[in-house]
């Protein structure tokens, strides 16, 4: 499936075949492609929690207003952000780069994020968002449907997965085989309303 077709066909699917299982090879292929998602300064601050323990899935479903896709989908992935990735051995992020590049970029990482908690959180959410779209499009190309979810109690889910204090949850995504199609699209705004050239119009 080409990328444009995957974008056109990707929908938020709520109903999955609970008996379908993804193979470990499929999961690895999916996640290897997700890891190609870009991050600022290549800090790779996303963390992906794959929840395959049935009991934990039930607990997360209860914390998600009993939405069936949490347990029925073949895969449940929580996209989290490590707020302190920028300061955790940042030289790792450029280990394969030429020495001159490392000497320039690694200090810049510290200078950019140090002392700015808002920026650290914003960056984590940006990275999770980019990775989420990669995951959904890659899954579609592999023949799977997905549903991005924010409909859950974030603190309850954080407790269930034992989220470290310096991490945040961006969203979770279900992946699986649809048994019902998604609803018709609710309606797209026209390009003329959402695409602005150069500057917003004067008030």
PDB file of C-alpha atoms in Angstrom:
ATOM      1  CA  UNK A   1       0.000   0.000   0.000  1.00  0.00           C
ATOM      2  CA  UNK A   2       1.424   3.390  -0.942  1.00  0.00           C
ATOM      3  CA  UNK A   3       1.585   6.206   1.592  1.00  0.00           C
ATOM      4  CA  UNK A   4      -1.190   8.346   0.112  1.00  0.00           C
ATOM      5  CA  UNK A   5      -3.583   5.389   0.088  1.00  0.00           C
ATOM      6  CA  UNK A   6      -2.707   4.582   3.702  1.00  0.00           C
ATOM      7  CA  UNK A   7      -3.475   8.185   4.676  1.00  0.00           C
ATOM      8  CA  UNK A   8      -6.804   8.080   2.837  1.00  0.00           C
ATOM      9  CA  UNK A   9      -7.847   4.727   4.304  1.00  0.00           C
ATOM     10  CA  UNK A  10      -6.663   5.203   7.877  1.00  0.00           C
ATOM     11  CA  UNK A  11      -9.651   5.578  10.170  1.00  0.00           C
ATOM     12  CA  UNK A  12     -10.270   5.343  13.911  1.00  0.00           C
ATOM     13  CA  UNK A  13     -11.707   1.836  14.222  1.00  0.00           C
ATOM     14  CA  UNK A  14     -13.518   0.956  17.448  1.00  0.00           C
ATOM     15  CA  UNK A  15     -14.488  -2.691  16.896  1.00  0.00           C
ATOM     16  CA  UNK A  16     -11.866  -5.426  16.584  1.00  0.00           C
ATOM     17  CA  UNK A  17     -11.673  -9.189  16.303  1.00  0.00           C
ATOM     18  CA  UNK A  18     -10.754 -10.221  19.870  1.00  0.00           C
ATOM     19  CA  UNK A  19      -9.468 -13.597  18.661  1.00  0.00           C
ATOM     20  CA  UNK A  20      -6.875 -12.204  16.265  1.00  0.00           C
ATOM     21  CA  UNK A  21      -3.279 -12.096  17.413  1.00  0.00           C
ATOM     22  CA  UNK A  22      -0.388 -10.279  15.814  1.00  0.00           C
ATOM     23  CA  UNK A  23       2.793 -12.290  15.529  1.00  0.00           C
ATOM     24  CA  UNK A  24       5.929 -11.167  17.327  1.00  0.00           C
ATOM     25  CA  UNK A  25       7.495 -10.652  13.910  1.00  0.00           C
ATOM     26  CA  UNK A  26       4.673  -8.295  12.904  1.00  0.00           C
ATOM     27  CA  UNK A  27       4.949  -6.342  16.149  1.00  0.00           C
ATOM     28  CA  UNK A  28       8.696  -6.004  15.715  1.00  0.00           C
ATOM     29  CA  UNK A  29       8.299  -4.854  12.114  1.00  0.00           C
ATOM     30  CA  UNK A  30       5.706  -2.289  13.167  1.00  0.00           C
ATOM     31  CA  UNK A  31       7.759  -0.894  16.019  1.00  0.00           C
ATOM     32  CA  UNK A  32      11.003  -0.828  14.032  1.00  0.00           C
ATOM     33  CA  UNK A  33       9.281   1.495  11.580  1.00  0.00           C
ATOM     34  CA  UNK A  34       7.847   3.628  14.391  1.00  0.00           C
ATOM     35  CA  UNK A  35      11.397   4.140  15.666  1.00  0.00           C
ATOM     36  CA  UNK A  36      12.208   5.900  12.408  1.00  0.00           C
ATOM     37  CA  UNK A  37       9.956   8.784  13.464  1.00  0.00           C
ATOM     38  CA  UNK A  38      11.853  12.063  13.806  1.00  0.00           C
ATOM     39  CA  UNK A  39      12.521  13.766  17.124  1.00  0.00           C
ATOM     40  CA  UNK A  40      14.081  17.144  17.853  1.00  0.00           C
ATOM     41  CA  UNK A  41      17.876  16.845  18.170  1.00  0.00           C
ATOM     42  CA  UNK A  42      17.323  13.098  17.655  1.00  0.00           C
ATOM     43  CA  UNK A  43      16.691  12.729  21.403  1.00  0.00           C
ATOM     44  CA  UNK A  44      14.257   9.849  20.792  1.00  0.00           C
ATOM     45  CA  UNK A  45      12.258  10.834  23.850  1.00  0.00           C
ATOM     46  CA  UNK A  46       9.308   8.572  23.107  1.00  0.00           C
ATOM     47  CA  UNK A  47       8.784   5.375  25.083  1.00  0.00           C
ATOM     48  CA  UNK A  48       6.306   2.755  23.857  1.00  0.00           C
ATOM     49  CA  UNK A  49       4.569   0.558  26.408  1.00  0.00           C
ATOM     50  CA  UNK A  50       3.078  -2.519  24.752  1.00  0.00           C
ATOM     51  CA  UNK A  51       0.503  -3.923  27.153  1.00  0.00           C
ATOM     52  CA  UNK A  52      -0.123  -7.604  26.454  1.00  0.00           C
ATOM     53  CA  UNK A  53      -0.928  -8.792  29.973  1.00  0.00           C
ATOM     54  CA  UNK A  54      -4.690  -9.600  29.897  1.00  0.00           C
ATOM     55  CA  UNK A  55      -5.241  -8.474  33.488  1.00  0.00           C
ATOM     56  CA  UNK A  56      -3.537  -5.129  32.906  1.00  0.00           C
ATOM     57  CA  UNK A  57      -5.520  -4.674  29.704  1.00  0.00           C
ATOM     58  CA  UNK A  58      -8.727  -5.166  31.702  1.00  0.00           C
ATOM     59  CA  UNK A  59      -7.586  -2.611  34.258  1.00  0.00           C
ATOM     60  CA  UNK A  60      -6.792  -0.099  31.518  1.00  0.00           C
ATOM     61  CA  UNK A  61     -10.181  -0.769  29.925  1.00  0.00           C
ATOM     62  CA  UNK A  62     -11.836   0.051  33.259  1.00  0.00           C
ATOM     63  CA  UNK A  63      -9.826   3.293  33.361  1.00  0.00           C
ATOM     64  CA  UNK A  64     -10.944   4.023  29.783  1.00  0.00           C
ATOM     65  CA  UNK A  65     -14.685   4.144  30.430  1.00  0.00           C
ATOM     66  CA  UNK A  66     -14.976   0.476  29.454  1.00  0.00           C
ATOM     67  CA  UNK A  67     -14.150   1.035  25.787  1.00  0.00           C
ATOM     68  CA  UNK A  68     -14.049  -2.437  24.256  1.00  0.00           C
ATOM     69  CA  UNK A  69     -11.196  -1.779  21.831  1.00  0.00           C
ATOM     70  CA  UNK A  70      -8.757  -1.607  24.746  1.00  0.00           C
ATOM     71  CA  UNK A  71      -9.072  -5.353  25.322  1.00  0.00           C
ATOM     72  CA  UNK A  72     -10.389  -6.545  21.943  1.00  0.00           C
ATOM     73  CA  UNK A  73      -7.643  -5.109  19.733  1.00  0.00           C
ATOM     74  CA  UNK A  74      -4.645  -7.291  18.939  1.00  0.00           C
ATOM     75  CA  UNK A  75      -2.213  -4.703  20.287  1.00  0.00           C
ATOM     76  CA  UNK A  76      -2.394  -1.883  22.827  1.00  0.00           C
ATOM     77  CA  UNK A  77       0.433   0.644  22.729  1.00  0.00           C
ATOM     78  CA  UNK A  78       0.817   3.527  25.176  1.00  0.00           C
ATOM     79  CA  UNK A  79       2.907   6.335  23.732  1.00  0.00           C
ATOM     80  CA  UNK A  80       4.804   8.018  26.532  1.00  0.00           C
ATOM     81  CA  UNK A  81       7.408  10.741  26.648  1.00  0.00           C
ATOM     82  CA  UNK A  82      10.575  10.790  28.738  1.00  0.00           C
ATOM     83  CA  UNK A  83      10.827  14.394  29.905  1.00  0.00           C
ATOM     84  CA  UNK A  84      14.494  14.014  30.785  1.00  0.00           C
ATOM     85  CA  UNK A  85      15.737  12.232  27.669  1.00  0.00           C
ATOM     86  CA  UNK A  86      17.611  15.402  26.692  1.00  0.00           C
ATOM     87  CA  UNK A  87      19.994  15.044  29.636  1.00  0.00           C
ATOM     88  CA  UNK A  88      20.392  11.269  29.799  1.00  0.00           C
ATOM     89  CA  UNK A  89      23.703  10.594  28.062  1.00  0.00           C
ATOM     90  CA  UNK A  90      22.805  12.836  25.105  1.00  0.00           C
ATOM     91  CA  UNK A  91      26.023  11.858  23.345  1.00  0.00           C
ATOM     92  CA  UNK A  92      24.262   8.561  22.493  1.00  0.00           C
ATOM     93  CA  UNK A  93      21.959  10.351  20.074  1.00  0.00           C
ATOM     94  CA  UNK A  94      24.852  11.356  17.822  1.00  0.00           C
ATOM     95  CA  UNK A  95      27.249   8.470  18.397  1.00  0.00           C
ATOM     96  CA  UNK A  96      27.472   7.660  14.681  1.00  0.00           C
ATOM     97  CA  UNK A  97      27.951  11.245  13.548  1.00  0.00           C
ATOM     98  CA  UNK A  98      31.325  12.815  12.689  1.00  0.00           C
ATOM     99  CA  UNK A  99      33.205  14.213  15.673  1.00  0.00           C
ATOM    100  CA  UNK A 100      32.648  17.816  14.581  1.00  0.00           C
ATOM    101  CA  UNK A 101      28.891  17.241  14.453  1.00  0.00           C
ATOM    102  CA  UNK A 102      28.874  15.640  17.900  1.00  0.00           C
ATOM    103  CA  UNK A 103      30.830  18.497  19.409  1.00  0.00           C
ATOM    104  CA  UNK A 104      28.385  21.003  17.966  1.00  0.00           C
ATOM    105  CA  UNK A 105      25.045  19.308  18.634  1.00  0.00           C
ATOM    106  CA  UNK A 106      25.410  17.555  21.980  1.00  0.00           C
ATOM    107  CA  UNK A 107      26.046  20.792  23.963  1.00  0.00           C
ATOM    108  CA  UNK A 108      23.184  22.442  22.080  1.00  0.00           C
ATOM    109  CA  UNK A 109      20.763  19.813  23.417  1.00  0.00           C
ATOM    110  CA  UNK A 110      21.545  20.741  27.011  1.00  0.00           C
ATOM    111  CA  UNK A 111      21.416  24.482  26.295  1.00  0.00           C
ATOM    112  CA  UNK A 112      18.074  24.185  24.531  1.00  0.00           C
ATOM    113  CA  UNK A 113      16.109  22.188  27.110  1.00  0.00           C
ATOM    114  CA  UNK A 114      17.762  22.930  30.448  1.00  0.00           C
ATOM    115  CA  UNK A 115      15.523  24.899  32.808  1.00  0.00           C
ATOM    116  CA  UNK A 116      12.450  24.816  30.558  1.00  0.00           C
ATOM    117  CA  UNK A 117       9.922  22.306  31.856  1.00  0.00           C
ATOM    118  CA  UNK A 118       7.247  23.554  29.473  1.00  0.00           C
ATOM    119  CA  UNK A 119       9.507  22.968  26.482  1.00  0.00           C
ATOM    120  CA  UNK A 120      10.453  19.511  27.745  1.00  0.00           C
ATOM    121  CA  UNK A 121       6.780  18.558  28.009  1.00  0.00           C
ATOM    122  CA  UNK A 122       5.885  20.149  24.674  1.00  0.00           C
ATOM    123  CA  UNK A 123       8.708  18.225  23.022  1.00  0.00           C
ATOM    124  CA  UNK A 124       7.531  14.947  24.524  1.00  0.00           C
ATOM    125  CA  UNK A 125       4.020  15.528  23.206  1.00  0.00           C
ATOM    126  CA  UNK A 126       5.290  16.539  19.762  1.00  0.00           C
ATOM    127  CA  UNK A 127       7.395  13.407  19.557  1.00  0.00           C
ATOM    128  CA  UNK A 128       4.503  11.195  20.666  1.00  0.00           C
ATOM    129  CA  UNK A 129       2.235  12.791  18.067  1.00  0.00           C
ATOM    130  CA  UNK A 130       4.669  12.246  15.215  1.00  0.00           C
ATOM    131  CA  UNK A 131       5.316   8.654  16.295  1.00  0.00           C
ATOM    132  CA  UNK A 132       1.584   8.007  16.615  1.00  0.00           C
ATOM    133  CA  UNK A 133       0.964   8.941  12.999  1.00  0.00           C
ATOM    134  CA  UNK A 134       3.892   6.793  11.889  1.00  0.00           C
ATOM    135  CA  UNK A 135       2.488   3.868  13.859  1.00  0.00           C
ATOM    136  CA  UNK A 136      -1.006   4.241  12.411  1.00  0.00           C
ATOM    137  CA  UNK A 137       0.156   4.558   8.815  1.00  0.00           C
ATOM    138  CA  UNK A 138       2.616   1.683   9.150  1.00  0.00           C
ATOM    139  CA  UNK A 139      -0.116  -0.486  10.667  1.00  0.00           C
ATOM    140  CA  UNK A 140      -2.471   0.398   7.817  1.00  0.00           C
ATOM    141  CA  UNK A 141       0.204  -0.524   5.282  1.00  0.00           C
ATOM    142  CA  UNK A 142       0.526  -3.878   7.068  1.00  0.00           C
ATOM    143  CA  UNK A 143      -3.212  -4.531   6.783  1.00  0.00           C
ATOM    144  CA  UNK A 144      -4.237  -3.451  10.277  1.00  0.00           C
ATOM    145  CA  UNK A 145      -6.572  -0.798  11.601  1.00  0.00           C
ATOM    146  CA  UNK A 146      -5.955   1.510  14.524  1.00  0.00           C
ATOM    147  CA  UNK A 147      -7.586   3.914  16.940  1.00  0.00           C
ATOM    148  CA  UNK A 148      -5.745   6.767  18.678  1.00  0.00           C
ATOM    149  CA  UNK A 149      -7.197   7.273  22.151  1.00  0.00           C
ATOM    150  CA  UNK A 150      -7.152   9.991  24.789  1.00  0.00           C
ATOM    151  CA  UNK A 151     -10.383   8.794  26.405  1.00  0.00           C
ATOM    152  CA  UNK A 152      -8.908   7.434  29.618  1.00  0.00           C
ATOM    153  CA  UNK A 153      -7.978   8.516  33.121  1.00  0.00           C
ATOM    154  CA  UNK A 154      -4.294   9.400  32.667  1.00  0.00           C
ATOM    155  CA  UNK A 155      -3.384   9.084  36.343  1.00  0.00           C
ATOM    156  CA  UNK A 156      -5.095   5.700  36.691  1.00  0.00           C
ATOM    157  CA  UNK A 157      -3.373   4.381  33.576  1.00  0.00           C
ATOM    158  CA  UNK A 158      -0.051   5.830  34.723  1.00  0.00           C
ATOM    159  CA  UNK A 159      -0.445   3.918  37.984  1.00  0.00           C
ATOM    160  CA  UNK A 160      -1.310   0.694  36.155  1.00  0.00           C
ATOM    161  CA  UNK A 161       1.796   0.799  33.950  1.00  0.00           C
ATOM    162  CA  UNK A 162       3.988   2.168  36.766  1.00  0.00           C
ATOM    163  CA  UNK A 163       4.878   5.244  34.742  1.00  0.00           C
ATOM    164  CA  UNK A 164       8.087   6.879  36.045  1.00  0.00           C
ATOM    165  CA  UNK A 165       7.656  10.339  37.558  1.00  0.00           C
ATOM    166  CA  UNK A 166       9.656  11.989  34.776  1.00  0.00           C
ATOM    167  CA  UNK A 167       7.452  10.541  32.017  1.00  0.00           C
ATOM    168  CA  UNK A 168       4.083  11.593  30.584  1.00  0.00           C
ATOM    169  CA  UNK A 169       1.473   9.706  28.581  1.00  0.00           C
ATOM    170  CA  UNK A 170       0.723  11.254  25.203  1.00  0.00           C
ATOM    171  CA  UNK A 171      -1.988   8.854  24.026  1.00  0.00           C
ATOM    172  CA  UNK A 172      -2.626   5.205  23.455  1.00  0.00           C
ATOM    173  CA  UNK A 173      -3.292   3.393  20.207  1.00  0.00           C
ATOM    174  CA  UNK A 174      -5.097   0.140  19.555  1.00  0.00           C
ATOM    175  CA  UNK A 175      -4.093  -2.013  16.587  1.00  0.00           C
ATOM    176  CA  UNK A 176      -5.985  -4.958  15.151  1.00  0.00           C
ATOM    177  CA  UNK A 177      -8.373  -6.457  12.625  1.00  0.00           C
ATOM    178  CA  UNK A 178     -11.596  -4.510  12.247  1.00  0.00           C
ATOM    179  CA  UNK A 179     -14.923  -6.343  12.492  1.00  0.00           C
ATOM    180  CA  UNK A 180     -16.914  -3.190  11.793  1.00  0.00           C
ATOM    181  CA  UNK A 181     -15.922  -0.293   9.565  1.00  0.00           C
ATOM    182  CA  UNK A 182     -15.357   3.152  10.998  1.00  0.00           C
ATOM    183  CA  UNK A 183     -18.177   5.648  10.803  1.00  0.00           C
ATOM    184  CA  UNK A 184     -18.350   7.928   7.813  1.00  0.00           C
ATOM    185  CA  UNK A 185     -16.052  10.920   8.111  1.00  0.00           C
ATOM    186  CA  UNK A 186     -17.711  13.655  10.108  1.00  0.00           C
ATOM    187  CA  UNK A 187     -16.786  16.345   7.625  1.00  0.00           C
ATOM    188  CA  UNK A 188     -13.577  18.050   6.622  1.00  0.00           C
ATOM    189  CA  UNK A 189     -13.124  21.813   6.728  1.00  0.00           C
ATOM    190  CA  UNK A 190     -12.208  23.344   3.366  1.00  0.00           C
ATOM    191  CA  UNK A 191      -8.572  24.008   2.542  1.00  0.00           C
ATOM    192  CA  UNK A 192      -9.414  27.697   2.240  1.00  0.00           C
ATOM    193  CA  UNK A 193     -10.190  27.819   5.966  1.00  0.00           C
ATOM    194  CA  UNK A 194      -7.252  25.867   7.334  1.00  0.00           C
ATOM    195  CA  UNK A 195      -4.384  26.587   4.929  1.00  0.00           C
ATOM    196  CA  UNK A 196      -2.938  30.086   5.352  1.00  0.00           C
ATOM    197  CA  UNK A 197      -0.374  31.541   2.998  1.00  0.00           C
ATOM    198  CA  UNK A 198       2.387  33.554   4.635  1.00  0.00           C
ATOM    199  CA  UNK A 199       0.374  35.445   7.281  1.00  0.00           C
ATOM    200  CA  UNK A 200      -2.985  35.313   8.994  1.00  0.00           C
ATOM    201  CA  UNK A 201      -5.347  37.998   7.666  1.00  0.00           C
ATOM    202  CA  UNK A 202      -5.438  41.263   9.553  1.00  0.00           C
ATOM    203  CA  UNK A 203      -8.233  41.493  12.092  1.00  0.00           C
TER     204      UNK A 203
END
